[in-house]
Tab-separated table of C-alpha atoms in Angstrom:
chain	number	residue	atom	x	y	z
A	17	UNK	CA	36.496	145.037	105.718
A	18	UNK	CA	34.384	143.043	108.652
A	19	UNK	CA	37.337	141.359	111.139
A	20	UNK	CA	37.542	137.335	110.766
A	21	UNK	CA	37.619	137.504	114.984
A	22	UNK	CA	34.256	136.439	116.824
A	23	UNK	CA	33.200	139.624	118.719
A	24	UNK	CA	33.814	139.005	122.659
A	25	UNK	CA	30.857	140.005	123.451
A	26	UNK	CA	27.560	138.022	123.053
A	27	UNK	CA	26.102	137.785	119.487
A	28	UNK	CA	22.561	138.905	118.668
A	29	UNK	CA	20.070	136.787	117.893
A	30	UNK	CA	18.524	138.293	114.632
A	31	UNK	CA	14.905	137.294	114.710
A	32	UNK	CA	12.767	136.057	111.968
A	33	UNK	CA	10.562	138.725	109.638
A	34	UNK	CA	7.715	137.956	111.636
A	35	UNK	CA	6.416	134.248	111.797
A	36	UNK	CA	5.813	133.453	108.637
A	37	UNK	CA	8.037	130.909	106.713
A	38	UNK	CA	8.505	132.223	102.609
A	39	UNK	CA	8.593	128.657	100.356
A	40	UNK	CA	10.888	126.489	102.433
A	41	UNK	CA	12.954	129.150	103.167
A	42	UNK	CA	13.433	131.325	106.379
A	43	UNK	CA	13.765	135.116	106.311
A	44	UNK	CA	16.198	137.196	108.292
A	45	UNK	CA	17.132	140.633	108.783
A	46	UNK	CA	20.671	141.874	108.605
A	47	UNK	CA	20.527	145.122	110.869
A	48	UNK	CA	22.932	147.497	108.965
A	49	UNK	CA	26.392	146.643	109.779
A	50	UNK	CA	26.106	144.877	113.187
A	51	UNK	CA	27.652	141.551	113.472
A	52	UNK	CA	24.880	138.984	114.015
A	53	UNK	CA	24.506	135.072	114.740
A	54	UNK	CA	21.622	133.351	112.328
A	55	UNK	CA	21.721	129.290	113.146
A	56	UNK	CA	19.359	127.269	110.712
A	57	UNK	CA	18.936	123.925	110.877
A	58	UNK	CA	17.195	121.742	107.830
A	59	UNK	CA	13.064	120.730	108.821
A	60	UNK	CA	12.581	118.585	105.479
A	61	UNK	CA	14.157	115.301	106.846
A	62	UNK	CA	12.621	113.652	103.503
A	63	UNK	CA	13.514	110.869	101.613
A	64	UNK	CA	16.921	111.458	100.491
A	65	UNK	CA	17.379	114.433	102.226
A	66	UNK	CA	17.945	112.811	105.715
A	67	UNK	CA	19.460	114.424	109.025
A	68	UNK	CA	20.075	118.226	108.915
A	69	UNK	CA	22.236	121.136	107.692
A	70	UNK	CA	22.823	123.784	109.865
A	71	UNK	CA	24.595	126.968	108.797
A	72	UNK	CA	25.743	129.928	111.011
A	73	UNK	CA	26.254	133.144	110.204
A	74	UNK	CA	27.972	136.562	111.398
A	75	UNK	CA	26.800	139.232	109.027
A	76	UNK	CA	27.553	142.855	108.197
A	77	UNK	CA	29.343	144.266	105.429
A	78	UNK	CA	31.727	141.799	105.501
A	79	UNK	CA	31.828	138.501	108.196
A	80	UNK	CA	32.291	134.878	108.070
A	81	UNK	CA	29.189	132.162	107.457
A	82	UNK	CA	30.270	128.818	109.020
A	83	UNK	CA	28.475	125.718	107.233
A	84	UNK	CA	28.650	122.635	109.035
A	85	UNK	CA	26.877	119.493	107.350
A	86	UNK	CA	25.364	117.370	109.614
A	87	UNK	CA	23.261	115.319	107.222
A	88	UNK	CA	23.745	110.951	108.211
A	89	UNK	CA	23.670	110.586	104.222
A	90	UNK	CA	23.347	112.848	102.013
A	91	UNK	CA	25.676	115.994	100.268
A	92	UNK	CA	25.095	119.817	99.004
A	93	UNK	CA	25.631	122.150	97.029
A	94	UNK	CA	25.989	125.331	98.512
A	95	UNK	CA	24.648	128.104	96.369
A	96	UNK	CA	25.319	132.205	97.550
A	97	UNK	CA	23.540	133.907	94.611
A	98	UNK	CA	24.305	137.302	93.925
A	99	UNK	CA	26.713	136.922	97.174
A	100	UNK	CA	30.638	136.678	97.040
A	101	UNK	CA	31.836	134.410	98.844
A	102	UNK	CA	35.589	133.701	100.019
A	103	UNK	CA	36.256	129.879	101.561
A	104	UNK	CA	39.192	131.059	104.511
A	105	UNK	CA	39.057	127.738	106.495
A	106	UNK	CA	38.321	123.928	106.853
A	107	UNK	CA	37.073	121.712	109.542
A	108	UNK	CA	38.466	124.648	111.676
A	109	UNK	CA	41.574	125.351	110.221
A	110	UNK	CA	42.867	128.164	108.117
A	111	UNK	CA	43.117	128.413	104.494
A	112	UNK	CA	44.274	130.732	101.707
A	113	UNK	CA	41.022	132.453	100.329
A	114	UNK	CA	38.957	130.733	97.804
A	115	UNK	CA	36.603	133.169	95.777
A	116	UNK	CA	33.257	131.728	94.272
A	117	UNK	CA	29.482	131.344	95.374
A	118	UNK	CA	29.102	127.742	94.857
A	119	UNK	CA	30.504	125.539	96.873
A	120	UNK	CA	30.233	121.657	97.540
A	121	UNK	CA	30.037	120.251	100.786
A	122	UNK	CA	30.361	116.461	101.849
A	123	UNK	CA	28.706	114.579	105.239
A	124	UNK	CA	30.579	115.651	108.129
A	125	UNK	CA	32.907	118.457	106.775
A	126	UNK	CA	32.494	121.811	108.221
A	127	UNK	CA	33.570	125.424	106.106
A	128	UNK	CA	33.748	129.025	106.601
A	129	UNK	CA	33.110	131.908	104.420
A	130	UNK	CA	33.701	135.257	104.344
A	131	UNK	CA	30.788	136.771	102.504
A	132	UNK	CA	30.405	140.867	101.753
A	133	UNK	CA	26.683	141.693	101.792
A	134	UNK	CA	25.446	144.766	100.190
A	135	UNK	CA	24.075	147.627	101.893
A	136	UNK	CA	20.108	146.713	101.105
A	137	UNK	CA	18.587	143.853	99.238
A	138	UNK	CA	17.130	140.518	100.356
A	139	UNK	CA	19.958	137.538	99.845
A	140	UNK	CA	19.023	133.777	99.456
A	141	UNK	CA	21.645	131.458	100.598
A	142	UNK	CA	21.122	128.106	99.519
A	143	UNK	CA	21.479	123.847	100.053
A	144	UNK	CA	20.981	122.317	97.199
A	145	UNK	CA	20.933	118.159	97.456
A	146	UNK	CA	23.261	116.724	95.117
A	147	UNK	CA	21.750	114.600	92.249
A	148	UNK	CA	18.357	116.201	92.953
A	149	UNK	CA	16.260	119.412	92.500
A	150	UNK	CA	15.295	119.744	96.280
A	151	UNK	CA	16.591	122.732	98.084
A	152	UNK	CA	16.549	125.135	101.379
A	153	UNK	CA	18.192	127.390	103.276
A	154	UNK	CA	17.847	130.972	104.218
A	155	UNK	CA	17.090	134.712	103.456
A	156	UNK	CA	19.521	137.375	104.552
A	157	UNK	CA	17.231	140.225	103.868
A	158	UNK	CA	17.532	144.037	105.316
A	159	UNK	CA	14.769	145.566	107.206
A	160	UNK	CA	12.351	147.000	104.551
A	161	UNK	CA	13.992	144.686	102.182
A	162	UNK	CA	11.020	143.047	99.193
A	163	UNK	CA	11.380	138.926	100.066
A	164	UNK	CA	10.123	136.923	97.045
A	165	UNK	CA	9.133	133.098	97.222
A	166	UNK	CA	11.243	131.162	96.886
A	167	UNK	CA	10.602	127.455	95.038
A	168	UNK	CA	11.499	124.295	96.817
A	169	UNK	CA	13.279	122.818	93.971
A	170	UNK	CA	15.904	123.897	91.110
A	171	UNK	CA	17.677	122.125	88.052
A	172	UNK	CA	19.391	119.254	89.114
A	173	UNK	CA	22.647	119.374	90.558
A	174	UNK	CA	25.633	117.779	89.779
A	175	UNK	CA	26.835	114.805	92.265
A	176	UNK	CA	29.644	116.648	95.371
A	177	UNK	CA	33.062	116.342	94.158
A	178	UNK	CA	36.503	117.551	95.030
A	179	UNK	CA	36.206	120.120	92.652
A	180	UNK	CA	37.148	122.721	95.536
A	181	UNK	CA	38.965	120.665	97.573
A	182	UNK	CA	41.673	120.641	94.517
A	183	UNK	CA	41.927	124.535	94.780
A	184	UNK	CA	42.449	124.356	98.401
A	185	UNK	CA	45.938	125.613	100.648
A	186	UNK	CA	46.178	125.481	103.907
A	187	UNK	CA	47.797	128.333	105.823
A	188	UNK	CA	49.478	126.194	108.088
A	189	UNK	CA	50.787	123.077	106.458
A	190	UNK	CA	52.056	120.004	107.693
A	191	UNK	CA	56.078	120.485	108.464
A	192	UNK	CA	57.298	118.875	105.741
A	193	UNK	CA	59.266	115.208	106.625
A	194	UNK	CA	59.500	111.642	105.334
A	195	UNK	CA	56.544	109.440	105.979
A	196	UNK	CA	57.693	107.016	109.276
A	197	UNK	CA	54.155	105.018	108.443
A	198	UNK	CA	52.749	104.295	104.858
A	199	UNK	CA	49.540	102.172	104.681
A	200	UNK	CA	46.556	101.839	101.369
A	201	UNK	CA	43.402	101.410	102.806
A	202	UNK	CA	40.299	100.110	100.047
A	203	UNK	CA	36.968	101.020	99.992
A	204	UNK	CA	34.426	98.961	98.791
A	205	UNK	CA	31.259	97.335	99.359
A	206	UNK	CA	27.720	97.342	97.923
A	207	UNK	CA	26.564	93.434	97.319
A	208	UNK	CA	24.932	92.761	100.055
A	209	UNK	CA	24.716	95.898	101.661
A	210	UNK	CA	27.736	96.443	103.439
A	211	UNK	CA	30.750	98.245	103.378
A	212	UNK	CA	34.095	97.176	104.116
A	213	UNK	CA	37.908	98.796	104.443
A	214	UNK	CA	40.697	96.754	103.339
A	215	UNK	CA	38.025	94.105	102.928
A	216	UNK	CA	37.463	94.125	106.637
A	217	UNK	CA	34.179	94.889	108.717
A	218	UNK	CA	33.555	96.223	112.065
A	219	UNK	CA	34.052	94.953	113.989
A	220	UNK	CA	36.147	91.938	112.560
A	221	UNK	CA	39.528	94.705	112.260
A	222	UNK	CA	42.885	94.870	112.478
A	223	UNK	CA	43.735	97.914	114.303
A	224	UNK	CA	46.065	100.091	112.263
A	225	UNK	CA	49.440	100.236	114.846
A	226	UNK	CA	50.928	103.612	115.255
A	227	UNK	CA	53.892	105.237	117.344
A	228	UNK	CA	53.529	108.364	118.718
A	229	UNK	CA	55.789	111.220	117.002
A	230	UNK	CA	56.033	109.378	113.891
A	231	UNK	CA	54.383	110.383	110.145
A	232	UNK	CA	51.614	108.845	108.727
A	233	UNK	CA	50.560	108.932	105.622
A	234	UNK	CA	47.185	106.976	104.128
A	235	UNK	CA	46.761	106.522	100.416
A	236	UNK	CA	42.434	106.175	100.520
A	237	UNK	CA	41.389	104.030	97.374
A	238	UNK	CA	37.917	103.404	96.415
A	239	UNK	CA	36.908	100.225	94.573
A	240	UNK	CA	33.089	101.097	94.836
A	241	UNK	CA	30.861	103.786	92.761
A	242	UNK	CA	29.815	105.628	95.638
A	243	UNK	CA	32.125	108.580	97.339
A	244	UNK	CA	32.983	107.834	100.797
A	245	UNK	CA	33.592	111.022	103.599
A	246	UNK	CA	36.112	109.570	105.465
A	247	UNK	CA	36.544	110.880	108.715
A	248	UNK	CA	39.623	110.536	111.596
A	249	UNK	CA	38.953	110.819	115.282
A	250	UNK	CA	41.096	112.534	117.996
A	251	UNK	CA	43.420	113.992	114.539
A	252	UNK	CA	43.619	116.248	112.050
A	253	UNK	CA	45.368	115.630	108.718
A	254	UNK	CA	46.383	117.467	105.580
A	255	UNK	CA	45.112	116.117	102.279
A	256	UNK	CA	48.606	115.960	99.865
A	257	UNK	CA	47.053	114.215	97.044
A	258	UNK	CA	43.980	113.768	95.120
A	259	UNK	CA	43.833	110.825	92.189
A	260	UNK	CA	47.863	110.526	92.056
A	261	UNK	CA	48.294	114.624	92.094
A	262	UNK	CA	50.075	116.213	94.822
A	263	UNK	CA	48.697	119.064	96.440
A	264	UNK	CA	49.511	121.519	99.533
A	265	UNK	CA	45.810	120.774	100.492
A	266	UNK	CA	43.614	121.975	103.426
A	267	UNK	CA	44.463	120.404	107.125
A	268	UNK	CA	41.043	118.875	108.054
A	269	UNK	CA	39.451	115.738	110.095
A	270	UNK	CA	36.682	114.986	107.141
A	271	UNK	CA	37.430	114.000	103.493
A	272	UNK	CA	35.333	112.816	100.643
A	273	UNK	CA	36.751	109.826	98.945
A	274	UNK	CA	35.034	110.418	95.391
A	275	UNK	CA	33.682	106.800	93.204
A	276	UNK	CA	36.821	104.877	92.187
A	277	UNK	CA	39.010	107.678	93.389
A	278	UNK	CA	42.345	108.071	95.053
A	279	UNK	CA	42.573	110.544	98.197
A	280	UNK	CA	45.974	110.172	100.016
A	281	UNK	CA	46.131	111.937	103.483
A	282	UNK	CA	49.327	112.832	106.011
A	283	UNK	CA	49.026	113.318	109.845
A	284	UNK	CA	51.257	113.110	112.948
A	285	UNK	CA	50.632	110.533	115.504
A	286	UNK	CA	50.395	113.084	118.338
A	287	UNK	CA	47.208	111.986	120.394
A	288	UNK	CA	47.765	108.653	121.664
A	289	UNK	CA	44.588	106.409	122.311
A	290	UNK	CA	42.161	104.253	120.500
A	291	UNK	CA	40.835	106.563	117.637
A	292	UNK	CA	38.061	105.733	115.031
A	293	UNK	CA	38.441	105.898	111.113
A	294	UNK	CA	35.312	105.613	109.230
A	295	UNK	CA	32.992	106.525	107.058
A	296	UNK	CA	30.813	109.312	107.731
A	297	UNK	CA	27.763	107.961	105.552
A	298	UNK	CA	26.468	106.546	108.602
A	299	UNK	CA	24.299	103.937	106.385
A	300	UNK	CA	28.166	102.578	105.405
A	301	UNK	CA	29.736	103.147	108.754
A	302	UNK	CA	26.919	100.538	110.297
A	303	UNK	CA	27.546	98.018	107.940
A	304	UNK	CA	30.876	97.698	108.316
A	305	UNK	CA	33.042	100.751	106.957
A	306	UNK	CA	35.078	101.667	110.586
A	307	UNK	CA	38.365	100.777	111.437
A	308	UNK	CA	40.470	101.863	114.717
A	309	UNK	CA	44.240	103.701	114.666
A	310	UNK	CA	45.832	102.737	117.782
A	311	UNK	CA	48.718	103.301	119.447
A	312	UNK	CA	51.527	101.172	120.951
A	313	UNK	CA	51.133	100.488	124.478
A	314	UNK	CA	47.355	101.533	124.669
A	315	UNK	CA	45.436	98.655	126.400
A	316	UNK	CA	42.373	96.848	125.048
């Protein structure tokens, strides 16, 4: 088993088989068992599938694969194949393993995986845009290794969800403690375009008032049928409930708010400053979905 620990030293580039590019989809080699750094970043900003995913990888027998979604509006599917995959951590942070090769990924959130490659054999990993048949990604292929083309689009997929995010335990919780600070903050928007938080828009707010060293907790409620990632600056938090269930949930600074759902979060206030809250759809974010957390004492 491949160590979870980024090597010291610096990571080799793996280059591409050749120059070619087979379908949408770039080829790499995996060199036997050395540990080896493959970045891709999306090149079909089209339509729907706007901004870019970029996934990075350390492969041998065993390594992780960090996904981060950078996309301004839109959500995957990520799809391993033949690979097994293990989820260990969120947004950075540490998790009890999750097994399974499909995985769903909202804007902004960031995963990694420790996959265990076979010896020989060419690998597709693959983005898959929610709602749609569009995909991309990459080939981890060995040298010698037969690459077949691979199509642009598959069966629809499913909307993102918090199917995973359910299954999730993080491996260093939140001390447990009474909430000092309990606020509800609704989402919803849509008629005219624009998207508000406790029927608020940026930057017409009322700052959310916090004290350092206290507990916060946020019940997240939408009113709208679109999911909203909603991400906290300058914190991380733990997610302890999803639609009225408790959970032990991952500590993370992204979460995705799912169509008339309930998400309730729980964070100390242990960075004072002026911090943003917001949605990471940027199209919502720009018409109105921020709000600040500040503390006491901070000047405007």
């Amino acid at each position: 088993m491949g160590s979870l620990r980024r090597p010291d030293s610096a990571v080799d580039q793996v280059p591409a088989a050749g120059s070619t590019v087979v379908g949408p989809l770039l080829p790499y080699y995996v060199p036997g068992f050395r540990q080896s750094r493959l970045p891709l970043a999306n090149r079909k900003p089209v339509g729907a599938f706007v901004g870019r995913i970029l996934f990075t990888f350390w492969c041998g027998r065993a390594g992780p694969a960090a996904h981060h979604q950078g996309a301004s509006a839109s959500q995957f599917w990520i799809d391993l194949g033949e690979v097994v995959g293990r989820v260990v951590a969120t947004d950075g942070h540490p998790l009890q393993p999750v097994a399974g090769n499909r995985f769903p990924i909202a804007m902004a959130q960031r995963f990694d995986v420790l996959i265990d490659l076979p010896k020989t054999g060419a690998f597709p990993i693959l983005a898959q845009l929610e709602r749609g048949r569009r995909q991309t990604g990459i080939i981890l292929s060995t040298p010698g290794a037969r690459i077949s083309q691979m199509p642009d689009s598959a069966k629809a997929a499913p909307p993102v969800d918090n199917s995973l995010e359910a299954r999730l335990v993080a491996v260093e919780p939140l001390t447990s403690r009474s909430a000092d600070i309990v606020h509800t903050i609704a989402l919803a928007g849509v008629k005219p375009y624009a998207w508000s938080m406790n029927g608020e828009y940026w930057p017409q707010v009322t700052p959310l008032m916090l004290a350092k060293g206290k507990r916060v907790e946020i019940d997240l409620v939408s009113h709208s049928m679109m999911a909203h990632p909603m991400h906290l600056h300058g914190h991380t938090f733990q997610v302890i409930a999803i639609d009225g269930r408790p959970i032990q949930g991952p500590v993370r600074d992204t979460v995705l708010v799912m169509l008339m759902g309930r998400v309730r979060i729980a964070f100390d206030a242990d960075n004072p400053g002026r911090w943003p809250f917001h949605c990471h759809n940027l199209y919502h974010m720009m018409t109105g979905m921020l709000t600040e957390f500040r503390y006491e004492g901070i000047a405007v």
